[in-house]
PDB file of C-alpha atoms in Angstrom:
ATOM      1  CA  UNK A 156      25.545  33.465 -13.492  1.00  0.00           C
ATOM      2  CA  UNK A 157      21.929  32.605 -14.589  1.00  0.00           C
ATOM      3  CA  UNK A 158      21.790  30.012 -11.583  1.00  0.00           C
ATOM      4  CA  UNK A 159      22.525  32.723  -9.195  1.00  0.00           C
ATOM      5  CA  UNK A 160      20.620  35.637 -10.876  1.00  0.00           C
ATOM      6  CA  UNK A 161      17.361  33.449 -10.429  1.00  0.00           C
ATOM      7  CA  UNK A 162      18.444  32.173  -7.139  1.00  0.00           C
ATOM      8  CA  UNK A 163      18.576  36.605  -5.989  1.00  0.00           C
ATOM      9  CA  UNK A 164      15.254  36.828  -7.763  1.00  0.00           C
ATOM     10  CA  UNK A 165      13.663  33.887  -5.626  1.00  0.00           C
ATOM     11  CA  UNK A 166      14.789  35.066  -2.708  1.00  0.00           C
ATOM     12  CA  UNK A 167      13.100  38.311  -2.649  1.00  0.00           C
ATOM     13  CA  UNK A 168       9.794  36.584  -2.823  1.00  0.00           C
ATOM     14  CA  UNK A 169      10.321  35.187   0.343  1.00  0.00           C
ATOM     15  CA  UNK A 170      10.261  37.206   2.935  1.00  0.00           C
ATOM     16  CA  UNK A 171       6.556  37.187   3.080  1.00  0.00           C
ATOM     17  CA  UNK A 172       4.062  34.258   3.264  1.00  0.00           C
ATOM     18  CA  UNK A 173       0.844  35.652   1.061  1.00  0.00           C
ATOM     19  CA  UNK A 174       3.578  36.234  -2.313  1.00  0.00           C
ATOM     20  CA  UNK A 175       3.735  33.947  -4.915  1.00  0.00           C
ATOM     21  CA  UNK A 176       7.222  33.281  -6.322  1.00  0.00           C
ATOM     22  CA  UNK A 177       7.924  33.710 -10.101  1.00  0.00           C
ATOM     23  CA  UNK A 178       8.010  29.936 -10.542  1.00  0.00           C
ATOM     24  CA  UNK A 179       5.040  29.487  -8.767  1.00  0.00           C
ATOM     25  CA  UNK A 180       5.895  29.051  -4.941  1.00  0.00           C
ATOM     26  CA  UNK A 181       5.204  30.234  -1.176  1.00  0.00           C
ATOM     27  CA  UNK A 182       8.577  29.848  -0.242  1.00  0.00           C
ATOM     28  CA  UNK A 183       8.068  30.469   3.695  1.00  0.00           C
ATOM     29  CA  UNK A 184       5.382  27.621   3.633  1.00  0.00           C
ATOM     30  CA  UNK A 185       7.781  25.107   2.004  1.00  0.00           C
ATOM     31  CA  UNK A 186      10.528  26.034   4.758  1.00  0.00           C
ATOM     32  CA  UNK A 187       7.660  26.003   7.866  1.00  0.00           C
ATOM     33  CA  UNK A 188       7.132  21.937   5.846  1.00  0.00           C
ATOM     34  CA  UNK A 189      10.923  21.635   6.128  1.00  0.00           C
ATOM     35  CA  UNK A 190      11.125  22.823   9.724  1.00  0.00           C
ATOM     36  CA  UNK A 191       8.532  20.471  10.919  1.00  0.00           C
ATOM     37  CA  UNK A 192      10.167  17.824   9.319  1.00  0.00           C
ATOM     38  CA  UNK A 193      13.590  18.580  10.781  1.00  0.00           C
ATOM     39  CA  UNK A 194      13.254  20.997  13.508  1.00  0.00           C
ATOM     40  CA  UNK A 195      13.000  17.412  16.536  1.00  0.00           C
ATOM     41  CA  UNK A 196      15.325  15.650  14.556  1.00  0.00           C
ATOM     42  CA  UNK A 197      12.907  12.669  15.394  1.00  0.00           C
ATOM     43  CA  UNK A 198      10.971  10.397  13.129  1.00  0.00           C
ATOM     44  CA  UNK A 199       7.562   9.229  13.633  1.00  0.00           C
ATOM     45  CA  UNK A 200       5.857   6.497  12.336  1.00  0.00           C
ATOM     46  CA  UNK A 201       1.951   5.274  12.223  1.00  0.00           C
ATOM     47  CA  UNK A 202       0.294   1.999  10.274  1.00  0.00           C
ATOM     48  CA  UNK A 203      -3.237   1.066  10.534  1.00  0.00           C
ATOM     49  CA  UNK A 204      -3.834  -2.837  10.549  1.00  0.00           C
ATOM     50  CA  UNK A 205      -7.169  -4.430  10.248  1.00  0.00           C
ATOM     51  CA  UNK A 206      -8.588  -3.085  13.728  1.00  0.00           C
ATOM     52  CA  UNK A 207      -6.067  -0.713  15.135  1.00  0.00           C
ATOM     53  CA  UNK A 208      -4.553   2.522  14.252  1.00  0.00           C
ATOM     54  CA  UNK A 209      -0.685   2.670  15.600  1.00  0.00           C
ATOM     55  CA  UNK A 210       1.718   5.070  16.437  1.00  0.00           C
ATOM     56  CA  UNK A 211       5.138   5.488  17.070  1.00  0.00           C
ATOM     57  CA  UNK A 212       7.999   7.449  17.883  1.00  0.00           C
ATOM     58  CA  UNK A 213      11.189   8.007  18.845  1.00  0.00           C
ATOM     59  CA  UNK A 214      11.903   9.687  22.765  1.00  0.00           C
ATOM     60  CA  UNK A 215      14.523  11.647  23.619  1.00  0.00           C
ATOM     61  CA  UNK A 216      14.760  13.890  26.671  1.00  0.00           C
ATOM     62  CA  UNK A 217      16.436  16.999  25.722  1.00  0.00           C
ATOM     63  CA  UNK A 218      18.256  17.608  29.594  1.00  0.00           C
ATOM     64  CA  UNK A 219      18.876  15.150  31.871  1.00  0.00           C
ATOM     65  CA  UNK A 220      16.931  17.551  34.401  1.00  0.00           C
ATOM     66  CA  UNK A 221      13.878  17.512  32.697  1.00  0.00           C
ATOM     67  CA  UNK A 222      11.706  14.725  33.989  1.00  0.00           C
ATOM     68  CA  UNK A 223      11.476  12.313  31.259  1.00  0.00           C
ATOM     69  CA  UNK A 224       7.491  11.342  31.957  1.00  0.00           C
ATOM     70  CA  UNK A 225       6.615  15.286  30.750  1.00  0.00           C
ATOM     71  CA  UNK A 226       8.629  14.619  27.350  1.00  0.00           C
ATOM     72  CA  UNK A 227       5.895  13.318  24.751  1.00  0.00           C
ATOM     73  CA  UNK A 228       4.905  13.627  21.365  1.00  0.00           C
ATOM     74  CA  UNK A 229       1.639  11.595  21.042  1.00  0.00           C
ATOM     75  CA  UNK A 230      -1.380  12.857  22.558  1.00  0.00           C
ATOM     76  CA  UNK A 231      -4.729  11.765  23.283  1.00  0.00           C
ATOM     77  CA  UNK A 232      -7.149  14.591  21.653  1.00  0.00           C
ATOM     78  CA  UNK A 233     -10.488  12.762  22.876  1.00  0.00           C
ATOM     79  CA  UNK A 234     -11.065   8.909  24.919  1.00  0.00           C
ATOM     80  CA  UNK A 235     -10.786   7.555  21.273  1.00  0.00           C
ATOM     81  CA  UNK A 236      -8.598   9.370  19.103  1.00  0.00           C
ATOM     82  CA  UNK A 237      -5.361  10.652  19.620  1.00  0.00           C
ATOM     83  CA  UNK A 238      -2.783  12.436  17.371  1.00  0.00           C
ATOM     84  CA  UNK A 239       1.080  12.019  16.959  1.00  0.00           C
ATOM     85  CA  UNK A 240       3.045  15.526  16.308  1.00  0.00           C
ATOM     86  CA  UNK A 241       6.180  16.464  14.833  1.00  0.00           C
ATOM     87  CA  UNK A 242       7.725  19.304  14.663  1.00  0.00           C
ATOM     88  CA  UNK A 243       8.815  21.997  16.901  1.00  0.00           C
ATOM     89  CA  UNK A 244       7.472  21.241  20.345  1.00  0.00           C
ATOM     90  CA  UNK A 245       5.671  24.657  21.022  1.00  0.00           C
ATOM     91  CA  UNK A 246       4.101  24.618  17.919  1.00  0.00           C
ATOM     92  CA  UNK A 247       3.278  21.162  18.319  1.00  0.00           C
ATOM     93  CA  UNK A 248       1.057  21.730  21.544  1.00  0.00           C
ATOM     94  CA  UNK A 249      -0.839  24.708  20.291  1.00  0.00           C
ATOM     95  CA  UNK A 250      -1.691  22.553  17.351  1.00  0.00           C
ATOM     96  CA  UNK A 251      -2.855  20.033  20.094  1.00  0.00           C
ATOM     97  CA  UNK A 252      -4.627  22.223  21.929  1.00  0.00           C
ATOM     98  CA  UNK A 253      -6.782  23.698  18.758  1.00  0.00           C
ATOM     99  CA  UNK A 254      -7.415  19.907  18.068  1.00  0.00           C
ATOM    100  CA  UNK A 255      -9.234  19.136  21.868  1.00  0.00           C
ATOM    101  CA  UNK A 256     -10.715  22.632  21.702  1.00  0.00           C
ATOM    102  CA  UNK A 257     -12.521  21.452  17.654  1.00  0.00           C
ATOM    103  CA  UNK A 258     -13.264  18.037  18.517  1.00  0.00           C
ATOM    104  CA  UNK A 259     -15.292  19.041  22.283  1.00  0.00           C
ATOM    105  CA  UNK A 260     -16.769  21.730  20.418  1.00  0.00           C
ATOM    106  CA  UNK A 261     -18.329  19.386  17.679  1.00  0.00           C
ATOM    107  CA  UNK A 262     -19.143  16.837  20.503  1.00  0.00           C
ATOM    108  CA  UNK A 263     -21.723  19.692  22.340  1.00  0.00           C
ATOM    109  CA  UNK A 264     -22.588  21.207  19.357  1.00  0.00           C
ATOM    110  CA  UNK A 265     -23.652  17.741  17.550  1.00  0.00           C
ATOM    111  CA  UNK A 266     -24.225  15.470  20.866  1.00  0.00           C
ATOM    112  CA  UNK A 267     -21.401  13.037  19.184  1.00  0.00           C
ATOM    113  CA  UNK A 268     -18.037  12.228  19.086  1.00  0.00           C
ATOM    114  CA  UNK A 269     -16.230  13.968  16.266  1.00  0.00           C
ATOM    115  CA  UNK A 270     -15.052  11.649  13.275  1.00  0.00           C
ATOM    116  CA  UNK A 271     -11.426  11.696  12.731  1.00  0.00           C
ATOM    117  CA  UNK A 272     -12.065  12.586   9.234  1.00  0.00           C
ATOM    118  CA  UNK A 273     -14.029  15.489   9.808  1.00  0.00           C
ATOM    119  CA  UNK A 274     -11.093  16.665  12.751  1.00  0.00           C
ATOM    120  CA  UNK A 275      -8.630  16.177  10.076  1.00  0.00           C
ATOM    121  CA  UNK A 276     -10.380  18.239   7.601  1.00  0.00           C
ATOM    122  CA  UNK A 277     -11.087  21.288   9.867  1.00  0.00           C
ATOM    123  CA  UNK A 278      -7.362  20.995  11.277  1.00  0.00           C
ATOM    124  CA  UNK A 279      -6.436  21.389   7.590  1.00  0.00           C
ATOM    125  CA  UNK A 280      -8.902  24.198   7.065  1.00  0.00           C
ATOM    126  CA  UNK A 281      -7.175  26.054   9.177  1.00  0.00           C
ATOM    127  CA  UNK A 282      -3.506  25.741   8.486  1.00  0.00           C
ATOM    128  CA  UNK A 283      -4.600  26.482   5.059  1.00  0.00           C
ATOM    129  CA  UNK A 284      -6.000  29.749   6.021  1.00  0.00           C
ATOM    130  CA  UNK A 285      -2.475  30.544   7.742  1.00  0.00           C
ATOM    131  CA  UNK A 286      -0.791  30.593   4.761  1.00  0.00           C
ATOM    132  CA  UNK A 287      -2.961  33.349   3.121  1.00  0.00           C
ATOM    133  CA  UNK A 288      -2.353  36.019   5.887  1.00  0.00           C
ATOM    134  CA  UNK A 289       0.453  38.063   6.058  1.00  0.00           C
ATOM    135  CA  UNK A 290      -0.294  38.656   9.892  1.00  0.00           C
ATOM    136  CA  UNK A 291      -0.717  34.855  10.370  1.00  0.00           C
ATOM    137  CA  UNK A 292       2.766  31.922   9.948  1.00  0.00           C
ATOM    138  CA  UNK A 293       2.020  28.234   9.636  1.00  0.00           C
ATOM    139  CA  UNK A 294       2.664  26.363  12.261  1.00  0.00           C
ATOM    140  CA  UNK A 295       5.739  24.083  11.514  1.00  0.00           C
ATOM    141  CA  UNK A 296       4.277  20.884  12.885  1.00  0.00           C
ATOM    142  CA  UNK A 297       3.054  17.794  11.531  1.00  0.00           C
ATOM    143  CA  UNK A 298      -0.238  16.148  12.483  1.00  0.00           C
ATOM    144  CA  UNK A 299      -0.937  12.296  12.215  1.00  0.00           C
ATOM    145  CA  UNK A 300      -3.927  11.621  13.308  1.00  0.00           C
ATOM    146  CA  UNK A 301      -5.393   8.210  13.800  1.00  0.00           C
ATOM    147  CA  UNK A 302      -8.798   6.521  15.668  1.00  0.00           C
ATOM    148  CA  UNK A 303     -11.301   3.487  15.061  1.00  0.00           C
ATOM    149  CA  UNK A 304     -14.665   4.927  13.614  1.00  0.00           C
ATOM    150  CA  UNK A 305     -17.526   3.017  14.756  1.00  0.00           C
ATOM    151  CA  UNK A 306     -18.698   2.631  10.631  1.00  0.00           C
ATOM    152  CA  UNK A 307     -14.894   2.783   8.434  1.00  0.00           C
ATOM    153  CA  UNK A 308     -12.946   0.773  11.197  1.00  0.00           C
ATOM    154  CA  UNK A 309      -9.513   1.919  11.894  1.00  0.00           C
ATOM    155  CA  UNK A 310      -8.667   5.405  10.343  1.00  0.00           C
ATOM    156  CA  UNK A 311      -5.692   7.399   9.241  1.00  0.00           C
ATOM    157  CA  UNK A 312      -4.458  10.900   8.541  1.00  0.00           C
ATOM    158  CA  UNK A 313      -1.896  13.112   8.086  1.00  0.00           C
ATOM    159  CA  UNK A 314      -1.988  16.783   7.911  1.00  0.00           C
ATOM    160  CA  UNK A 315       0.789  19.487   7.082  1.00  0.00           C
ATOM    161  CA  UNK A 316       1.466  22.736   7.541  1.00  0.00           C
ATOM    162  CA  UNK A 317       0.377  24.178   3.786  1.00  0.00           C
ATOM    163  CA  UNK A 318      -3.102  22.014   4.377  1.00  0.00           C
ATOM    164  CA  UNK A 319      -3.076  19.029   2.578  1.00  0.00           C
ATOM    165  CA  UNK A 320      -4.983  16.170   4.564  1.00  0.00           C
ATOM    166  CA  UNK A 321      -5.021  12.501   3.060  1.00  0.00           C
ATOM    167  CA  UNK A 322      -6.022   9.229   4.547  1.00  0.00           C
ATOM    168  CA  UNK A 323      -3.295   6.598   4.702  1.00  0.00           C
ATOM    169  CA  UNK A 324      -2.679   2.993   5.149  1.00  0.00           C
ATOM    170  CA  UNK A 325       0.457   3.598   6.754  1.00  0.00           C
ATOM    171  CA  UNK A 326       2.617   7.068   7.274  1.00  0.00           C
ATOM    172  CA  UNK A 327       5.591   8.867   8.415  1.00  0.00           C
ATOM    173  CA  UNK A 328       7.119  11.923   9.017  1.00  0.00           C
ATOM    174  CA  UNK A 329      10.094  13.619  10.630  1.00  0.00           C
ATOM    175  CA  UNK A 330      13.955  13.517   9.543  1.00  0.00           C
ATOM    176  CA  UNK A 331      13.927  10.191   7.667  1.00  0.00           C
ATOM    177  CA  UNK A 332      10.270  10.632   6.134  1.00  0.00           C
ATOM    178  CA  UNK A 333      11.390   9.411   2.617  1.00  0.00           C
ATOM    179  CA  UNK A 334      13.293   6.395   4.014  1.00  0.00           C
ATOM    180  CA  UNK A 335      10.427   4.793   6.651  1.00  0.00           C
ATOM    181  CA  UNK A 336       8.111   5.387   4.023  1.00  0.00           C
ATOM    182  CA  UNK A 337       9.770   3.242   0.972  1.00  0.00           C
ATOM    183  CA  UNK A 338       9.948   0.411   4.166  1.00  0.00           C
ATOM    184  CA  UNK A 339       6.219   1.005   4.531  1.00  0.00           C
ATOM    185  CA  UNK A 340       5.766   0.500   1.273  1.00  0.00           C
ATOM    186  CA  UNK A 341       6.711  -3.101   1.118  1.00  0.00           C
ATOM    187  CA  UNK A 342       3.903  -4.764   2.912  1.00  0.00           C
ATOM    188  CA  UNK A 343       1.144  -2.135   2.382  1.00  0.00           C
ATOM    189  CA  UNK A 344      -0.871  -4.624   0.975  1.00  0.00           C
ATOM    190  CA  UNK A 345      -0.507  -6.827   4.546  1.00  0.00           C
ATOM    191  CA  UNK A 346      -1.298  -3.989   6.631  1.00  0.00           C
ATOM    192  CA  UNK A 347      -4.998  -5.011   6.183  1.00  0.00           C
ATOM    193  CA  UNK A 348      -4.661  -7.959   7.874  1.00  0.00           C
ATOM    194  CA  UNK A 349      -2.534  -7.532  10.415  1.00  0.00           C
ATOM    195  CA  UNK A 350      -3.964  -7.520  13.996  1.00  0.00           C
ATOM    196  CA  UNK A 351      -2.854  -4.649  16.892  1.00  0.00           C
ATOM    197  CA  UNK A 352       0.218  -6.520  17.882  1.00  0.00           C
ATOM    198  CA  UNK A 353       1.111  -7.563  14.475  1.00  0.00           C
ATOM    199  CA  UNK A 354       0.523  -3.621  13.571  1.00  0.00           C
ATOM    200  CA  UNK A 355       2.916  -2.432  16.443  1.00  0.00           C
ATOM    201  CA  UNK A 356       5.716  -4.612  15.526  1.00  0.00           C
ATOM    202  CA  UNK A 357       5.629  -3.990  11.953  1.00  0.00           C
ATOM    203  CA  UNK A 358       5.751   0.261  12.657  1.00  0.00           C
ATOM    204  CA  UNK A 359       8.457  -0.374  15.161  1.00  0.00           C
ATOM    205  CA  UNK A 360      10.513  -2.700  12.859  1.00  0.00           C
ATOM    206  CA  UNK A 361      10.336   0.179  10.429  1.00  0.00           C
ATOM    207  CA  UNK A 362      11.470   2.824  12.973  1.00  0.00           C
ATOM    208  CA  UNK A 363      14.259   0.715  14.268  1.00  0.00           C
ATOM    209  CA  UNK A 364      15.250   0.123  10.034  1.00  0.00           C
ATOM    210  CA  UNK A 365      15.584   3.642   8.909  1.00  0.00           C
ATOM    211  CA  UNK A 366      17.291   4.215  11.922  1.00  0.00           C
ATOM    212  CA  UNK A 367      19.534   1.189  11.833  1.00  0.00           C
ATOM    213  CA  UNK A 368      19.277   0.982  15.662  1.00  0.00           C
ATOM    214  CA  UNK A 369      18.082  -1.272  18.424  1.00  0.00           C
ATOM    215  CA  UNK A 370      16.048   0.612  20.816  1.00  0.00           C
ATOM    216  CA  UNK A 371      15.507   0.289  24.388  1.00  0.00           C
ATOM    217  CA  UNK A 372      11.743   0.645  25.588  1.00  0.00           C
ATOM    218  CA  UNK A 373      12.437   3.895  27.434  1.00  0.00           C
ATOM    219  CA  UNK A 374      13.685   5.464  23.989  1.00  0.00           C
ATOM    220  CA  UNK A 375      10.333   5.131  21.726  1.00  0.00           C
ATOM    221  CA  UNK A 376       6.582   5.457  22.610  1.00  0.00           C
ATOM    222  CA  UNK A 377       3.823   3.775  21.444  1.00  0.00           C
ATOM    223  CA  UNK A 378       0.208   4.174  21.457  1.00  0.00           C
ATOM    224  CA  UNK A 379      -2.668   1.745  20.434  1.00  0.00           C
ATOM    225  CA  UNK A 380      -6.073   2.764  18.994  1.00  0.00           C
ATOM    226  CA  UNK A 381      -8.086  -0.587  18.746  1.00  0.00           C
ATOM    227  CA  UNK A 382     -11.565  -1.847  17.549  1.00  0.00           C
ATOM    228  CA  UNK A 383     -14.144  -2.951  19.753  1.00  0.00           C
ATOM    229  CA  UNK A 384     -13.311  -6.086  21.864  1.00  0.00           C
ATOM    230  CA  UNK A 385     -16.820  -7.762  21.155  1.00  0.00           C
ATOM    231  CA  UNK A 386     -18.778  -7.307  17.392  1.00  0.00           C
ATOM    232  CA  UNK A 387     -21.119  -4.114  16.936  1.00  0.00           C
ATOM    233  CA  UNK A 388     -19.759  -2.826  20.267  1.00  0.00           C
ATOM    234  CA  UNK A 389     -17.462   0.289  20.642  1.00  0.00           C
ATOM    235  CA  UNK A 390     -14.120   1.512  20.067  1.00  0.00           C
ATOM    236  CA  UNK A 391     -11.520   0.716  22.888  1.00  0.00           C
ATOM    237  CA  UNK A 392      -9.980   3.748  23.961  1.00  0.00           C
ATOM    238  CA  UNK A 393      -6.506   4.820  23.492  1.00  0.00           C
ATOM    239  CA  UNK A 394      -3.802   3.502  25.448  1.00  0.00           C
ATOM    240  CA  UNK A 395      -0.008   4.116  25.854  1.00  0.00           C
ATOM    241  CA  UNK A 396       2.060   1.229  26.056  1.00  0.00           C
ATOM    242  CA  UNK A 397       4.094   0.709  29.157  1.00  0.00           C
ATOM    243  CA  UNK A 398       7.418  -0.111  28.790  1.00  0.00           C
ATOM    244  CA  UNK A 399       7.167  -3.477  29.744  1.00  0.00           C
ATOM    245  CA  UNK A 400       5.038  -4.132  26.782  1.00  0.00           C
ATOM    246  CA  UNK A 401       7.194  -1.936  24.323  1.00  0.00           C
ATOM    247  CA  UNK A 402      10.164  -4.275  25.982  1.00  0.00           C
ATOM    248  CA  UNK A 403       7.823  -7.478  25.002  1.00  0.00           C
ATOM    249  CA  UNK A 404       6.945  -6.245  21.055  1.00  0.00           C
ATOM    250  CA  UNK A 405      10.956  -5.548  20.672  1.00  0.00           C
ATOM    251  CA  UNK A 406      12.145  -9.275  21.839  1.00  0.00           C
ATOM    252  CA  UNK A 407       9.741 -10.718  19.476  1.00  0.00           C
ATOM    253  CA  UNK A 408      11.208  -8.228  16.920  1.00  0.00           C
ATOM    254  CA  UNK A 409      14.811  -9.119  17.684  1.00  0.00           C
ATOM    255  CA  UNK A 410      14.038 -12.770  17.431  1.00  0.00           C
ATOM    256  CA  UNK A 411      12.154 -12.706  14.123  1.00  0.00           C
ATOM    257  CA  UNK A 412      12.649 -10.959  11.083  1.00  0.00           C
ATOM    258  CA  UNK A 413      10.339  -8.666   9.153  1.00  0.00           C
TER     259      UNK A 413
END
C-alpha cells in the first residue's frame, strides 16, 4: 500500500517538465533519456584509438520501399567532425541541423573551425535549457560526437538529453548501452594505441558481441575520423566506409578473435 501510495504521488509530478518530484526528480526528462535510448531499438557504438575517432552503428531500413541509401544515423556536421545520433529519427535531425547551424556560425564569427569540445558544450547548453521551460520538451536523442583536433588529437563526446556532456575514450548508447559498454571496458586501456583499422574492428567486434550476431556490411555503418596523414599537417576529413571495406574489417574479425 505504501509502494503504491508513493508510486500515485510520483506520478502527479510528472506531467510537466519544469516540477521537481518529491524525491528529487524531472520525471519527463528521465523518460525523453529512456526514449532516446529505446525509441530505434538500435545500438551505437564509438572508440577513439590513438589517431582516429570511430563510429558505428547498426542499419536497418524500416520499409522495404524506402530507399536504403536515405536511411542513416551518422552525419557529417562540418569536413572534419561528424556526429552519430540515436534516438527518434525526427528528433535526431533537428538536433543535427542545430549542430551545422552552431558550428558554421562559430566558423564566420571566429574565422576557424569550431572545436568539438566547444560544439559539445553549446549542444549541451542548450538541451539543458529545454528542460527548464514548460513551453520547451527535450529532444529524445542522443549525440556522440567525435573529430581529430589539430592540438588534443582524436576527440570524444557524448551528450544527452538532460545536458550532461563528457569526453570519452570509448562510448555507447541505444538499447544495449549497459552491455557494449562493460565490453568497452575491457581494453580501455588499449584503445590508446590502437591505429584507425585496429579502432574499427575493435567497435565493431563490440557491436556484433552485445548483439550476439554476425553482420553483413549492408546492415551497420561506419565512419572514420583520422589524424593527419603526414606530422604537423591537418586532420583528414571524415569518410564513410563503403561496404566493401566494412565487408574487409568483418573477415578479419571473423577470422581472429578479440
Amino acid at each position: 500500500e505504501v509502494r503504491g501510495a508513493r508510486m500515485s504521488r510520483d506520478s502527479n509530478y510528472d506531467h510537466h517538465i519544469s516540477i521537481f518530484s518529491s524525491a528529487g526528480k524531472l520525471y519527463q526528462v528521465e523518460y525523453a533519456i529512456r526514449c532516446a535510448q529505446t525509441a530505434s531499438g538500435l545500438t551505437s557504438i564509438a572508440a577513439r584509438g590513438k589517431d582516429a575517432v570511430v563510429l558505428v552503428t547498426q542499419k536497418k531500413v524500416p520499409d522495404r520501399l524506402v530507399d536504403p541509401s536515405s536511411v542513416t544515423n551518422i552525419f557529417k556536421v562540418t569536413e572534419k567532425l561528424a556526429v552519430l545520433m540515436t534516438g527518434m529519427p525526427a528528433d535526431c535531425r533537428a538536433a543535427v541541423t542545430r549542430l551545422r547551424h552552431e558550428a558554421n556560425e562559430f566558423k564566420f564569427q571566429y574565422g576557424y573551425a569550431m572545436p568539438v569540445a566547444s560544439l559539445a558544450k553549446r549542444i549541451a547548453d542548450i538541451s539543458q535549457v529545454y528542460t527548464q521551460k514548460a513551453s520547451l520538451r527535450p529532444l529524445a536523442a542522443i549525440c556522440v560526437l567525435g573529430a581529430v583536433d589539430d592540438e588534443l588529437g582524436p576527440q570524444l563526446f557524448k551528450v544527452d538529453p538532460a545536458g550532461h556532456f563528457f569526453p570519452y575514450f570509448a562510448t555507447a548508447a541505444g538499447a544495449k548501452e549497459s552491455e557494449a559498454n562493460n565490453f568497452l571496458e575491457k581494453k580501455v586501456d588499449e584503445l590508446a594505441t590502437y591505429d584507425a583499422d585496429q579502432t574499427t574492428r575493435y567497435a565493431v567486434a563490440a557491436l556484433q558481441s552485445v548483439l550476439s550476431a554476425d553482420f553483413k556490411a549492408t546492415e551497420i555503418e561506419v565512419l572514420i575520423l583520422e589524424g593527419p596523414k603526414t606530422p604537423g599537417g591537418p586532420a583528414q576529413r571524415a569518410r564513410t566506409l563503403t561496404d566493401r571495406e566494412i565487408d574487409a574489417h568483418l573477415n578479419v574479425l571473423a577470422e581472429t578473435d578479440l
